[in-house]
């Protein structure tokens, strides 16, 4: 079982709507959690990074939250745009040996 | 763009061919990575180089052979691949190893026939 589980696997929303993507992890001991955006045909690009002491971080219309007690993170996208169509990947780093664990991603499609 | 380039962007090869993937970073970073991305699966870390030294090899079959001649360039030499090796191969770099933010290239879409 993967140590980083993302849900839903795919999501379709209408332009202008909000959505929330989930990331649950079992990685321990925890160091940090990143959300990446991967456009089709491109490599992932980092959106946010959160450490143990941070529970929310924003990057424009993207807001990530972290609950280190329940080992859950979410990525909230506000007022979605067509350009938000991409895969969103959650990556959790372990503090002992710096291993990074990748989720399988959520494929978001924003329709006009 | 991210400052990491990869060539070719697409590659189709037979199982008996030998080919190489190239990655170049223009960011002055000291660590470089190869990842394999298969459909609906998490990224799989294959190799890590830090200051040109290989620091990680995640049980990758010997038909994949990395080469890092300097901190800016990384190659992945391919030979006698299998159809299940078809995937997107991503290169990344970071200022240092460990958990530093990684910058990804656009990837090479490899198809093995």
mmCIF file of C-alpha atoms in Angstrom:
data_model
loop_
_atom_site.group_PDB
_atom_site.id
_atom_site.type_symbol
_atom_site.label_atom_id
_atom_site.label_comp_id
_atom_site.label_asym_id
_atom_site.label_seq_id
_atom_site.Cartn_x
_atom_site.Cartn_y
_atom_site.Cartn_z
ATOM 1 C CA UNK A 1 0.000 0.000 0.000
ATOM 2 C CA UNK A 2 1.337 3.401 -0.980
ATOM 3 C CA UNK A 3 2.268 5.632 1.932
ATOM 4 C CA UNK A 4 0.618 8.594 0.205
ATOM 5 C CA UNK A 5 -2.959 8.195 -0.971
ATOM 6 C CA UNK A 6 -4.732 10.867 -2.995
ATOM 7 C CA UNK A 7 -8.409 11.259 -3.711
ATOM 8 C CA UNK A 8 -10.284 11.527 -5.885
ATOM 9 C CA UNK A 9 -8.343 9.867 -8.678
ATOM 10 C CA UNK A 10 -9.966 12.238 -11.161
ATOM 11 C CA UNK A 11 -12.331 15.178 -10.963
ATOM 12 C CA UNK A 12 -14.276 17.261 -13.473
ATOM 13 C CA UNK A 13 -15.607 20.693 -12.498
ATOM 14 C CA UNK A 14 -17.034 23.710 -14.276
ATOM 15 C CA UNK A 15 -14.991 26.845 -14.729
ATOM 16 C CA UNK A 16 -15.408 29.246 -11.827
ATOM 17 C CA UNK A 17 -16.235 26.549 -9.285
ATOM 18 C CA UNK A 18 -14.129 25.643 -6.266
ATOM 19 C CA UNK A 19 -12.742 22.199 -5.532
ATOM 20 C CA UNK A 20 -10.744 20.378 -2.876
ATOM 21 C CA UNK A 21 -8.238 17.593 -3.413
ATOM 22 C CA UNK A 22 -7.239 15.260 -0.598
ATOM 23 C CA UNK A 23 -3.961 13.668 0.430
ATOM 24 C CA UNK A 24 -3.658 11.155 3.275
ATOM 25 C CA UNK A 25 -0.290 9.805 4.287
ATOM 26 C CA UNK A 26 1.337 7.360 6.660
ATOM 27 C CA UNK A 27 4.924 8.553 6.152
ATOM 28 C CA UNK A 28 6.710 8.819 9.478
ATOM 29 C CA UNK A 29 8.592 10.613 10.864
ATOM 30 C CA UNK A 30 7.167 13.496 8.889
ATOM 31 C CA UNK A 31 9.323 16.293 7.538
ATOM 32 C CA UNK A 32 7.321 18.236 4.968
ATOM 33 C CA UNK A 33 4.552 17.967 2.405
ATOM 34 C CA UNK A 34 4.531 19.483 -1.063
ATOM 35 C CA UNK A 35 1.827 19.861 -3.655
ATOM 36 C CA UNK A 36 2.916 19.803 -7.289
ATOM 37 C CA UNK A 37 0.958 20.719 -10.415
ATOM 38 C CA UNK A 38 1.737 18.765 -13.566
ATOM 39 C CA UNK A 39 0.342 20.056 -16.835
ATOM 40 C CA UNK A 40 -0.081 17.571 -19.655
ATOM 41 C CA UNK A 41 3.224 17.004 -21.420
ATOM 42 C CA UNK A 42 5.220 18.813 -18.761
ATOM 43 C CA UNK A 43 7.071 18.006 -15.577
ATOM 44 C CA UNK A 44 5.623 18.752 -12.117
ATOM 45 C CA UNK A 45 5.943 22.268 -10.724
ATOM 46 C CA UNK A 46 5.940 22.940 -6.991
ATOM 47 C CA UNK A 47 2.905 24.871 -5.685
ATOM 48 C CA UNK A 48 3.376 24.824 -1.914
ATOM 49 C CA UNK A 49 5.467 23.271 0.815
ATOM 50 C CA UNK A 50 4.411 22.868 4.428
ATOM 51 C CA UNK A 51 6.395 21.732 7.429
ATOM 52 C CA UNK A 52 5.098 20.220 10.644
ATOM 53 C CA UNK A 53 4.352 23.566 12.257
ATOM 54 C CA UNK A 54 2.400 25.013 9.334
ATOM 55 C CA UNK A 55 -1.259 24.207 8.831
ATOM 56 C CA UNK A 56 -2.095 26.404 5.883
ATOM 57 C CA UNK A 57 -0.294 27.998 2.994
ATOM 58 C CA UNK A 58 -1.592 29.886 -0.012
ATOM 59 C CA UNK A 59 -0.277 30.459 -3.511
ATOM 60 C CA UNK A 60 -2.733 32.640 -5.394
ATOM 61 C CA UNK A 61 -5.973 30.716 -5.836
ATOM 62 C CA UNK A 62 -4.380 27.583 -4.345
ATOM 63 C CA UNK A 63 -4.601 27.001 -0.595
ATOM 64 C CA UNK A 64 -3.051 23.953 1.018
ATOM 65 C CA UNK A 65 -3.865 22.770 4.522
ATOM 66 C CA UNK A 66 -2.080 20.286 6.704
ATOM 67 C CA UNK A 67 -3.240 18.382 9.767
ATOM 68 C CA UNK A 68 -0.131 16.592 11.003
ATOM 69 C CA UNK A 69 -2.095 14.858 13.763
ATOM 70 C CA UNK A 70 -4.480 13.102 11.380
ATOM 71 C CA UNK A 71 -1.854 13.004 8.605
ATOM 72 C CA UNK A 72 -4.085 14.675 6.094
ATOM 73 C CA UNK A 73 -3.596 17.498 3.651
ATOM 74 C CA UNK A 74 -5.924 19.185 1.228
ATOM 75 C CA UNK A 75 -5.452 21.478 -1.739
ATOM 76 C CA UNK A 76 -8.294 23.921 -2.280
ATOM 77 C CA UNK A 77 -8.624 25.657 -5.630
ATOM 78 C CA UNK A 78 -10.797 28.751 -5.712
ATOM 79 C CA UNK A 79 -12.610 30.127 -8.755
ATOM 80 C CA UNK A 80 -11.164 27.493 -11.063
ATOM 81 C CA UNK A 81 -9.842 28.381 -14.495
ATOM 82 C CA UNK A 82 -9.371 26.261 -17.598
ATOM 83 C CA UNK A 83 -5.615 26.445 -17.010
ATOM 84 C CA UNK A 84 -6.066 24.617 -13.698
ATOM 85 C CA UNK A 85 -6.672 21.434 -15.693
ATOM 86 C CA UNK A 86 -3.712 19.266 -14.685
ATOM 87 C CA UNK A 87 -2.611 16.492 -12.377
ATOM 88 C CA UNK A 88 -1.976 17.492 -8.772
ATOM 89 C CA UNK A 89 0.587 15.419 -6.925
ATOM 90 C CA UNK A 90 1.112 15.242 -3.177
ATOM 91 C CA UNK A 91 4.662 14.471 -2.020
ATOM 92 C CA UNK A 92 5.544 13.720 1.599
ATOM 93 C CA UNK A 93 9.136 13.703 2.850
ATOM 94 C CA UNK A 94 10.444 11.575 5.668
ATOM 95 C CA UNK A 95 12.854 13.240 8.072
ATOM 96 C CA UNK A 96 15.098 10.261 8.897
ATOM 97 C CA UNK A 97 16.590 9.489 5.488
ATOM 98 C CA UNK A 98 15.085 12.298 3.376
ATOM 99 C CA UNK A 99 12.975 9.843 1.356
ATOM 100 C CA UNK A 100 10.213 11.459 -0.686
ATOM 101 C CA UNK A 101 6.977 9.532 -1.143
ATOM 102 C CA UNK A 102 4.771 10.447 -4.092
ATOM 103 C CA UNK A 103 1.032 10.096 -4.391
ATOM 104 C CA UNK A 104 -0.462 8.874 -7.651
ATOM 105 C CA UNK A 105 -2.036 12.265 -8.253
ATOM 106 C CA UNK A 106 -5.520 13.644 -8.897
ATOM 107 C CA UNK A 107 -6.379 14.450 -12.494
ATOM 108 C CA UNK A 108 -8.435 17.675 -12.537
ATOM 109 C CA UNK A 109 -10.366 18.768 -15.620
ATOM 110 C CA UNK A 110 -11.965 22.203 -15.675
ATOM 111 C CA UNK A 111 -14.678 22.577 -18.331
ATOM 112 C CA UNK A 112 -16.060 25.834 -19.714
ATOM 113 C CA UNK B 1 10.188 27.216 -18.115
ATOM 114 C CA UNK B 2 11.828 25.477 -15.169
ATOM 115 C CA UNK B 3 15.434 25.639 -16.355
ATOM 116 C CA UNK B 4 15.630 21.872 -16.886
ATOM 117 C CA UNK B 5 15.567 20.585 -20.445
ATOM 118 C CA UNK B 6 15.211 17.027 -21.684
ATOM 119 C CA UNK B 7 15.790 15.490 -25.095
ATOM 120 C CA UNK B 8 14.290 13.846 -26.948
ATOM 121 C CA UNK B 9 10.724 14.652 -25.919
ATOM 122 C CA UNK B 10 9.426 11.482 -27.531
ATOM 123 C CA UNK B 11 11.208 8.231 -28.297
ATOM 124 C CA UNK B 12 10.048 4.966 -29.817
ATOM 125 C CA UNK B 13 12.501 2.098 -29.663
ATOM 126 C CA UNK B 14 12.551 -1.617 -30.224
ATOM 127 C CA UNK B 15 13.563 -4.056 -27.524
ATOM 128 C CA UNK B 16 16.970 -4.633 -29.111
ATOM 129 C CA UNK B 17 17.832 -0.948 -29.579
ATOM 130 C CA UNK B 18 20.220 1.174 -27.561
ATOM 131 C CA UNK B 19 19.287 4.794 -26.936
ATOM 132 C CA UNK B 20 20.079 7.558 -24.483
ATOM 133 C CA UNK B 21 17.983 10.207 -22.773
ATOM 134 C CA UNK B 22 19.602 13.540 -22.022
ATOM 135 C CA UNK B 23 18.883 16.060 -19.288
ATOM 136 C CA UNK B 24 20.485 19.463 -18.812
ATOM 137 C CA UNK B 25 19.881 21.964 -16.042
ATOM 138 C CA UNK B 26 20.751 25.655 -16.246
ATOM 139 C CA UNK B 27 20.109 26.444 -12.578
ATOM 140 C CA UNK B 28 23.522 25.821 -11.038
ATOM 141 C CA UNK B 29 22.117 22.961 -8.974
ATOM 142 C CA UNK B 30 24.212 20.201 -7.463
ATOM 143 C CA UNK B 31 21.742 17.319 -7.397
ATOM 144 C CA UNK B 32 19.989 15.626 -10.309
ATOM 145 C CA UNK B 33 17.380 12.877 -10.449
ATOM 146 C CA UNK B 34 15.764 10.411 -12.815
ATOM 147 C CA UNK B 35 12.113 9.434 -12.259
ATOM 148 C CA UNK B 36 9.798 7.033 -14.054
ATOM 149 C CA UNK B 37 6.139 8.022 -14.328
ATOM 150 C CA UNK B 38 3.672 5.361 -15.453
ATOM 151 C CA UNK B 39 -0.017 6.019 -15.975
ATOM 152 C CA UNK B 40 -2.014 6.309 -12.742
ATOM 153 C CA UNK B 41 1.006 5.360 -10.614
ATOM 154 C CA UNK B 42 3.130 7.486 -8.300
ATOM 155 C CA UNK B 43 6.419 8.800 -9.585
ATOM 156 C CA UNK B 44 9.184 6.271 -9.027
ATOM 157 C CA UNK B 45 12.586 7.611 -8.106
ATOM 158 C CA UNK B 46 15.245 5.757 -10.098
ATOM 159 C CA UNK B 47 18.593 7.460 -9.531
ATOM 160 C CA UNK B 48 20.011 10.384 -7.574
ATOM 161 C CA UNK B 49 23.275 12.168 -8.244
ATOM 162 C CA UNK B 50 24.761 14.644 -5.820
ATOM 163 C CA UNK B 51 27.878 16.543 -6.919
ATOM 164 C CA UNK B 52 28.231 14.031 -9.779
ATOM 165 C CA UNK B 53 28.275 11.064 -7.398
ATOM 166 C CA UNK B 54 25.465 8.536 -7.531
ATOM 167 C CA UNK B 55 23.901 8.534 -4.085
ATOM 168 C CA UNK B 56 20.808 6.476 -4.749
ATOM 169 C CA UNK B 57 19.823 3.585 -6.997
ATOM 170 C CA UNK B 58 16.356 2.320 -6.203
ATOM 171 C CA UNK B 59 16.754 -1.278 -7.387
ATOM 172 C CA UNK B 60 16.585 -0.236 -11.005
ATOM 173 C CA UNK B 61 17.248 -3.006 -13.569
ATOM 174 C CA UNK B 62 20.665 -2.879 -15.203
ATOM 175 C CA UNK B 63 19.089 -2.214 -18.606
ATOM 176 C CA UNK B 64 18.897 1.386 -17.328
ATOM 177 C CA UNK B 65 22.341 2.923 -16.920
ATOM 178 C CA UNK B 66 22.766 6.510 -15.686
ATOM 179 C CA UNK B 67 25.701 8.771 -16.371
ATOM 180 C CA UNK B 68 26.471 12.151 -14.827
ATOM 181 C CA UNK B 69 29.557 13.701 -16.462
ATOM 182 C CA UNK B 70 29.129 17.010 -14.621
ATOM 183 C CA UNK B 71 26.644 18.768 -12.367
ATOM 184 C CA UNK B 72 24.692 20.185 -15.298
ATOM 185 C CA UNK B 73 24.179 17.055 -17.374
ATOM 186 C CA UNK B 74 22.551 13.711 -16.717
ATOM 187 C CA UNK B 75 22.053 10.845 -19.120
ATOM 188 C CA UNK B 76 20.012 7.663 -18.987
ATOM 189 C CA UNK B 77 21.344 4.973 -21.289
ATOM 190 C CA UNK B 78 18.800 2.393 -22.362
ATOM 191 C CA UNK B 79 19.376 -1.077 -23.800
ATOM 192 C CA UNK B 80 17.297 -4.223 -24.297
ATOM 193 C CA UNK B 81 14.232 -2.618 -22.745
ATOM 194 C CA UNK B 82 10.890 -4.326 -22.218
ATOM 195 C CA UNK B 83 7.436 -3.052 -23.260
ATOM 196 C CA UNK B 84 6.618 -2.437 -19.573
ATOM 197 C CA UNK B 85 9.405 0.140 -19.529
ATOM 198 C CA UNK B 86 7.225 2.402 -21.659
ATOM 199 C CA UNK B 87 6.570 5.487 -19.534
ATOM 200 C CA UNK B 88 7.352 9.165 -19.079
ATOM 201 C CA UNK B 89 10.914 9.621 -17.830
ATOM 202 C CA UNK B 90 11.362 12.800 -15.845
ATOM 203 C CA UNK B 91 14.597 14.485 -14.917
ATOM 204 C CA UNK B 92 14.781 16.890 -11.978
ATOM 205 C CA UNK B 93 17.410 18.975 -10.250
ATOM 206 C CA UNK B 94 17.720 20.679 -6.880
ATOM 207 C CA UNK B 95 20.196 23.014 -5.232
ATOM 208 C CA UNK B 96 21.287 20.246 -2.927
ATOM 209 C CA UNK B 97 20.136 16.714 -2.238
ATOM 210 C CA UNK B 98 17.792 15.658 0.506
ATOM 211 C CA UNK B 99 14.475 17.468 0.614
ATOM 212 C CA UNK B 100 15.376 20.573 -1.368
ATOM 213 C CA UNK B 101 12.771 21.773 -3.842
ATOM 214 C CA UNK B 102 13.108 19.931 -7.113
ATOM 215 C CA UNK B 103 12.682 21.467 -10.540
ATOM 216 C CA UNK B 104 11.443 19.047 -13.169
ATOM 217 C CA UNK B 105 12.082 18.863 -16.883
ATOM 218 C CA UNK B 106 9.248 18.232 -19.340
ATOM 219 C CA UNK B 107 10.055 14.530 -19.588
ATOM 220 C CA UNK B 108 10.733 12.062 -22.382
ATOM 221 C CA UNK B 109 7.788 9.945 -23.460
ATOM 222 C CA UNK B 110 9.297 6.509 -24.149
ATOM 223 C CA UNK B 111 7.510 3.760 -26.020
ATOM 224 C CA UNK B 112 9.134 0.343 -26.274
ATOM 225 C CA UNK B 113 7.787 -1.821 -29.075
#
